[in-house]
Amino acid sequence: MKVTVKIMLKNGVLDPQGKAIEHALDTLGFEGVESVRQGKIIELDVSDNTSQNDIEKMCEQLLANPVIEDYEIQTA
Amino acid sequence: MKVTVKIMLKNGVLDPQGKAIEHALDTLGFEGVESVRQGKIIELDVSDNTSQNDIEKMCEQLLANPVIEDYEIQTA
């Protein structure tokens, strides 16, 4: 089973990497970029009997930092 | 306009970060994790007259490394 976890910084948490990209795009001459935020995507290939609950535990314990990050689990 | 760019290492390119996560999940006692790959997600807020072509140029020139990475553009 393929699981995709998308991890983004919570709104309000400063994202220096996103800011750097925004700045770099501007320097390269791309106009109209209003904001950029960067996150992580983790694709897991897990056995079919892995529950949604297990995946949430993986996110809470390892994949994301729940203090500053939000995660979104997509199962395909 | 919100644009999401998903960047993953091409198949066949070694992903040490993914391997490290796989290993850590195993150490934490999560079973049945067969493979893990990590990528980046970049959310851009661009002006409405930005073309798909512009976004592809941003990916080729800055956001992704087309030699080792694949990117996927989602416009919402």
PDB file of C-alpha atoms in Angstrom:
ATOM      1  CA  MET A   1       0.000   0.000   0.000  1.00  0.00           C
ATOM      2  CA  LYS A   2       1.323   3.412  -0.962  1.00  0.00           C
ATOM      3  CA  VAL A   3       0.964   6.176   1.604  1.00  0.00           C
ATOM      4  CA  THR A   4       1.940   9.775   1.010  1.00  0.00           C
ATOM      5  CA  VAL A   5       2.522  12.100   3.938  1.00  0.00           C
ATOM      6  CA  LYS A   6       2.688  15.797   3.221  1.00  0.00           C
ATOM      7  CA  ILE A   7       4.328  17.873   5.950  1.00  0.00           C
ATOM      8  CA  MET A   8       4.142  21.653   5.985  1.00  0.00           C
ATOM      9  CA  LEU A   9       5.087  24.202   8.625  1.00  0.00           C
ATOM     10  CA  LYS A  10       2.041  25.484  10.480  1.00  0.00           C
ATOM     11  CA  ASN A  11       0.711  28.863   9.477  1.00  0.00           C
ATOM     12  CA  GLY A  12       2.508  31.548  11.419  1.00  0.00           C
ATOM     13  CA  VAL A  13       5.721  29.566  11.757  1.00  0.00           C
ATOM     14  CA  LEU A  14       8.532  31.370   9.981  1.00  0.00           C
ATOM     15  CA  ASP A  15       9.730  29.537   6.877  1.00  0.00           C
ATOM     16  CA  PRO A  16      13.233  30.790   6.003  1.00  0.00           C
ATOM     17  CA  GLN A  17      13.656  28.216   3.226  1.00  0.00           C
ATOM     18  CA  GLY A  18      10.481  29.431   1.554  1.00  0.00           C
ATOM     19  CA  LYS A  19      11.631  33.031   1.929  1.00  0.00           C
ATOM     20  CA  ALA A  20      14.973  32.152   0.352  1.00  0.00           C
ATOM     21  CA  ILE A  21      13.240  30.566  -2.638  1.00  0.00           C
ATOM     22  CA  GLU A  22      10.964  33.596  -2.986  1.00  0.00           C
ATOM     23  CA  HIS A  23      13.973  35.865  -2.997  1.00  0.00           C
ATOM     24  CA  ALA A  24      15.898  33.705  -5.454  1.00  0.00           C
ATOM     25  CA  LEU A  25      12.941  33.600  -7.885  1.00  0.00           C
ATOM     26  CA  ASP A  26      12.767  37.367  -7.726  1.00  0.00           C
ATOM     27  CA  THR A  27      16.511  37.643  -8.396  1.00  0.00           C
ATOM     28  CA  LEU A  28      16.131  35.343 -11.400  1.00  0.00           C
ATOM     29  CA  GLY A  29      13.555  37.741 -12.835  1.00  0.00           C
ATOM     30  CA  PHE A  30      10.332  35.848 -12.123  1.00  0.00           C
ATOM     31  CA  GLU A  31       7.660  38.364 -11.312  1.00  0.00           C
ATOM     32  CA  GLY A  32       4.406  38.036  -9.449  1.00  0.00           C
ATOM     33  CA  VAL A  33       5.549  35.488  -6.866  1.00  0.00           C
ATOM     34  CA  GLU A  34       3.732  36.565  -3.739  1.00  0.00           C
ATOM     35  CA  SER A  35       4.730  33.906  -1.252  1.00  0.00           C
ATOM     36  CA  VAL A  36       6.505  30.576  -1.119  1.00  0.00           C
ATOM     37  CA  ARG A  37       6.390  27.886   1.518  1.00  0.00           C
ATOM     38  CA  GLN A  38       8.406  24.721   1.501  1.00  0.00           C
ATOM     39  CA  GLY A  39       7.475  21.407   3.005  1.00  0.00           C
ATOM     40  CA  LYS A  40       8.346  17.755   2.864  1.00  0.00           C
ATOM     41  CA  ILE A  41       6.701  14.855   1.197  1.00  0.00           C
ATOM     42  CA  ILE A  42       7.323  11.319   2.351  1.00  0.00           C
ATOM     43  CA  GLU A  43       6.204   8.347   0.278  1.00  0.00           C
ATOM     44  CA  LEU A  44       5.954   5.129   2.220  1.00  0.00           C
ATOM     45  CA  ASP A  45       5.368   1.687   0.852  1.00  0.00           C
ATOM     46  CA  VAL A  46       3.760  -0.216   3.738  1.00  0.00           C
ATOM     47  CA  SER A  47       2.138  -3.603   4.067  1.00  0.00           C
ATOM     48  CA  ASP A  48      -1.612  -3.669   3.423  1.00  0.00           C
ATOM     49  CA  ASN A  49      -2.543  -4.371   7.046  1.00  0.00           C
ATOM     50  CA  THR A  50      -1.027  -1.114   8.278  1.00  0.00           C
ATOM     51  CA  SER A  51      -3.823   0.965   9.807  1.00  0.00           C
ATOM     52  CA  GLN A  52      -4.410   4.678   9.476  1.00  0.00           C
ATOM     53  CA  ASN A  53      -3.697   4.814  13.189  1.00  0.00           C
ATOM     54  CA  ASP A  54      -0.224   3.289  12.715  1.00  0.00           C
ATOM     55  CA  ILE A  55       0.574   5.880  10.082  1.00  0.00           C
ATOM     56  CA  GLU A  56      -0.580   8.691  12.343  1.00  0.00           C
ATOM     57  CA  LYS A  57       1.703   7.322  15.055  1.00  0.00           C
ATOM     58  CA  MET A  58       4.640   7.312  12.612  1.00  0.00           C
ATOM     59  CA  CYS A  59       3.903  10.957  11.836  1.00  0.00           C
ATOM     60  CA  GLU A  60       3.637  11.983  15.476  1.00  0.00           C
ATOM     61  CA  GLN A  61       6.723  10.085  16.602  1.00  0.00           C
ATOM     62  CA  LEU A  62       9.110  10.547  13.721  1.00  0.00           C
ATOM     63  CA  LEU A  63       8.025  12.046  10.437  1.00  0.00           C
ATOM     64  CA  ALA A  64       6.635  15.387  11.571  1.00  0.00           C
ATOM     65  CA  ASN A  65       7.262  17.716  14.448  1.00  0.00           C
ATOM     66  CA  PRO A  66       3.678  18.271  15.635  1.00  0.00           C
ATOM     67  CA  VAL A  67       4.675  21.406  17.527  1.00  0.00           C
ATOM     68  CA  ILE A  68       5.491  23.368  14.395  1.00  0.00           C
ATOM     69  CA  GLU A  69       4.316  21.168  11.525  1.00  0.00           C
ATOM     70  CA  ASP A  70       1.001  19.973  10.135  1.00  0.00           C
ATOM     71  CA  TYR A  71       0.763  16.689   8.315  1.00  0.00           C
ATOM     72  CA  GLU A  72      -1.683  15.255   5.844  1.00  0.00           C
ATOM     73  CA  ILE A  73      -1.951  11.552   5.114  1.00  0.00           C
ATOM     74  CA  GLN A  74      -3.060  10.323   1.696  1.00  0.00           C
ATOM     75  CA  THR A  75      -3.582   6.626   1.190  1.00  0.00           C
ATOM     76  CA  ALA A  76      -3.730   5.246  -2.354  1.00  0.00           C
TER      77      ALA A  76
ATOM     78  CA  MET B   1      -3.190  31.528  -7.852  1.00  0.00           C
ATOM     79  CA  LYS B   2      -1.870  28.674  -5.751  1.00  0.00           C
ATOM     80  CA  VAL B   3       0.641  26.359  -7.347  1.00  0.00           C
ATOM     81  CA  THR B   4       2.049  23.252  -5.726  1.00  0.00           C
ATOM     82  CA  VAL B   5       5.258  21.725  -7.010  1.00  0.00           C
ATOM     83  CA  LYS B   6       6.126  18.239  -5.858  1.00  0.00           C
ATOM     84  CA  ILE B   7       9.763  17.270  -6.278  1.00  0.00           C
ATOM     85  CA  MET B   8      10.960  13.704  -5.875  1.00  0.00           C
ATOM     86  CA  LEU B   9      14.267  12.049  -6.661  1.00  0.00           C
ATOM     87  CA  LYS B  10      14.118  10.093  -9.911  1.00  0.00           C
ATOM     88  CA  ASN B  11      13.732   6.356  -9.650  1.00  0.00           C
ATOM     89  CA  GLY B  12      17.126   4.759  -9.345  1.00  0.00           C
ATOM     90  CA  VAL B  13      18.694   7.736  -7.599  1.00  0.00           C
ATOM     91  CA  LEU B  14      19.827   6.761  -4.118  1.00  0.00           C
ATOM     92  CA  ASP B  15      17.746   8.419  -1.382  1.00  0.00           C
ATOM     93  CA  PRO B  16      19.734   8.300   1.874  1.00  0.00           C
ATOM     94  CA  GLN B  17      17.169  10.429   3.720  1.00  0.00           C
ATOM     95  CA  GLY B  18      14.427   7.983   2.811  1.00  0.00           C
ATOM     96  CA  LYS B  19      16.634   5.092   3.888  1.00  0.00           C
ATOM     97  CA  ALA B  20      17.306   6.791   7.222  1.00  0.00           C
ATOM     98  CA  ILE B  21      13.568   7.233   7.843  1.00  0.00           C
ATOM     99  CA  GLU B  22      12.944   3.603   6.914  1.00  0.00           C
ATOM    100  CA  HIS B  23      15.585   2.512   9.372  1.00  0.00           C
ATOM    101  CA  ALA B  24      14.300   4.805  12.132  1.00  0.00           C
ATOM    102  CA  LEU B  25      10.723   3.547  11.721  1.00  0.00           C
ATOM    103  CA  ASP B  26      12.017   0.004  12.032  1.00  0.00           C
ATOM    104  CA  THR B  27      13.948   0.921  15.180  1.00  0.00           C
ATOM    105  CA  LEU B  28      10.807   2.486  16.651  1.00  0.00           C
ATOM    106  CA  GLY B  29       9.020  -0.822  16.182  1.00  0.00           C
ATOM    107  CA  PHE B  30       6.874  -0.058  13.148  1.00  0.00           C
ATOM    108  CA  GLU B  31       6.647  -3.183  11.057  1.00  0.00           C
ATOM    109  CA  GLY B  32       5.820  -3.698   7.426  1.00  0.00           C
ATOM    110  CA  VAL B  33       7.471  -0.576   6.079  1.00  0.00           C
ATOM    111  CA  GLU B  34       8.920  -1.714   2.778  1.00  0.00           C
ATOM    112  CA  SER B  35      10.378   1.464   1.367  1.00  0.00           C
ATOM    113  CA  VAL B  36      10.453   5.169   2.035  1.00  0.00           C
ATOM    114  CA  ARG B  37      11.332   8.020  -0.287  1.00  0.00           C
ATOM    115  CA  GLN B  38      11.480  11.627   0.707  1.00  0.00           C
ATOM    116  CA  GLY B  39      10.837  14.624  -1.496  1.00  0.00           C
ATOM    117  CA  LYS B  40      10.051  18.291  -1.325  1.00  0.00           C
ATOM    118  CA  ILE B  41       6.866  20.189  -1.747  1.00  0.00           C
ATOM    119  CA  ILE B  42       6.855  23.852  -2.640  1.00  0.00           C
ATOM    120  CA  GLU B  43       3.701  25.919  -2.440  1.00  0.00           C
ATOM    121  CA  LEU B  44       3.812  29.113  -4.435  1.00  0.00           C
ATOM    122  CA  ASP B  45       1.323  31.910  -4.414  1.00  0.00           C
ATOM    123  CA  VAL B  46       1.710  33.551  -7.819  1.00  0.00           C
ATOM    124  CA  SER B  47      -0.215  36.191  -9.710  1.00  0.00           C
ATOM    125  CA  ASP B  48      -3.023  34.879 -11.915  1.00  0.00           C
ATOM    126  CA  ASN B  49      -1.296  35.757 -15.175  1.00  0.00           C
ATOM    127  CA  THR B  50       1.633  33.412 -14.473  1.00  0.00           C
ATOM    128  CA  SER B  51       1.685  30.771 -17.207  1.00  0.00           C
ATOM    129  CA  GLN B  52       2.351  27.064 -16.836  1.00  0.00           C
ATOM    130  CA  ASN B  53       5.446  27.720 -18.900  1.00  0.00           C
ATOM    131  CA  ASP B  54       6.747  30.249 -16.336  1.00  0.00           C
ATOM    132  CA  ILE B  55       6.273  27.736 -13.559  1.00  0.00           C
ATOM    133  CA  GLU B  56       8.116  25.072 -15.535  1.00  0.00           C
ATOM    134  CA  LYS B  57      10.980  27.520 -15.995  1.00  0.00           C
ATOM    135  CA  MET B  58      11.071  28.171 -12.236  1.00  0.00           C
ATOM    136  CA  CYS B  59      11.320  24.415 -11.675  1.00  0.00           C
ATOM    137  CA  GLU B  60      14.063  23.903 -14.245  1.00  0.00           C
ATOM    138  CA  GLN B  61      16.116  26.888 -13.132  1.00  0.00           C
ATOM    139  CA  LEU B  62      15.742  26.845  -9.377  1.00  0.00           C
ATOM    140  CA  LEU B  63      13.250  24.600  -7.649  1.00  0.00           C
ATOM    141  CA  ALA B  64      14.318  21.194  -8.923  1.00  0.00           C
ATOM    142  CA  ASN B  65      17.536  19.660 -10.133  1.00  0.00           C
ATOM    143  CA  PRO B  66      16.309  18.098 -13.385  1.00  0.00           C
ATOM    144  CA  VAL B  67      19.336  15.805 -13.562  1.00  0.00           C
ATOM    145  CA  ILE B  68      18.298  13.803 -10.515  1.00  0.00           C
ATOM    146  CA  GLU B  69      14.807  15.021  -9.678  1.00  0.00           C
ATOM    147  CA  ASP B  70      11.356  14.798 -11.227  1.00  0.00           C
ATOM    148  CA  TYR B  71       8.820  17.498 -10.618  1.00  0.00           C
ATOM    149  CA  GLU B  72       5.060  17.633 -10.841  1.00  0.00           C
ATOM    150  CA  ILE B  73       3.112  20.885 -11.066  1.00  0.00           C
ATOM    151  CA  GLN B  74      -0.401  21.147  -9.656  1.00  0.00           C
ATOM    152  CA  THR B  75      -2.339  24.324 -10.221  1.00  0.00           C
ATOM    153  CA  ALA B  76      -5.375  25.060  -8.093  1.00  0.00           C
TER     154      ALA B  76
END
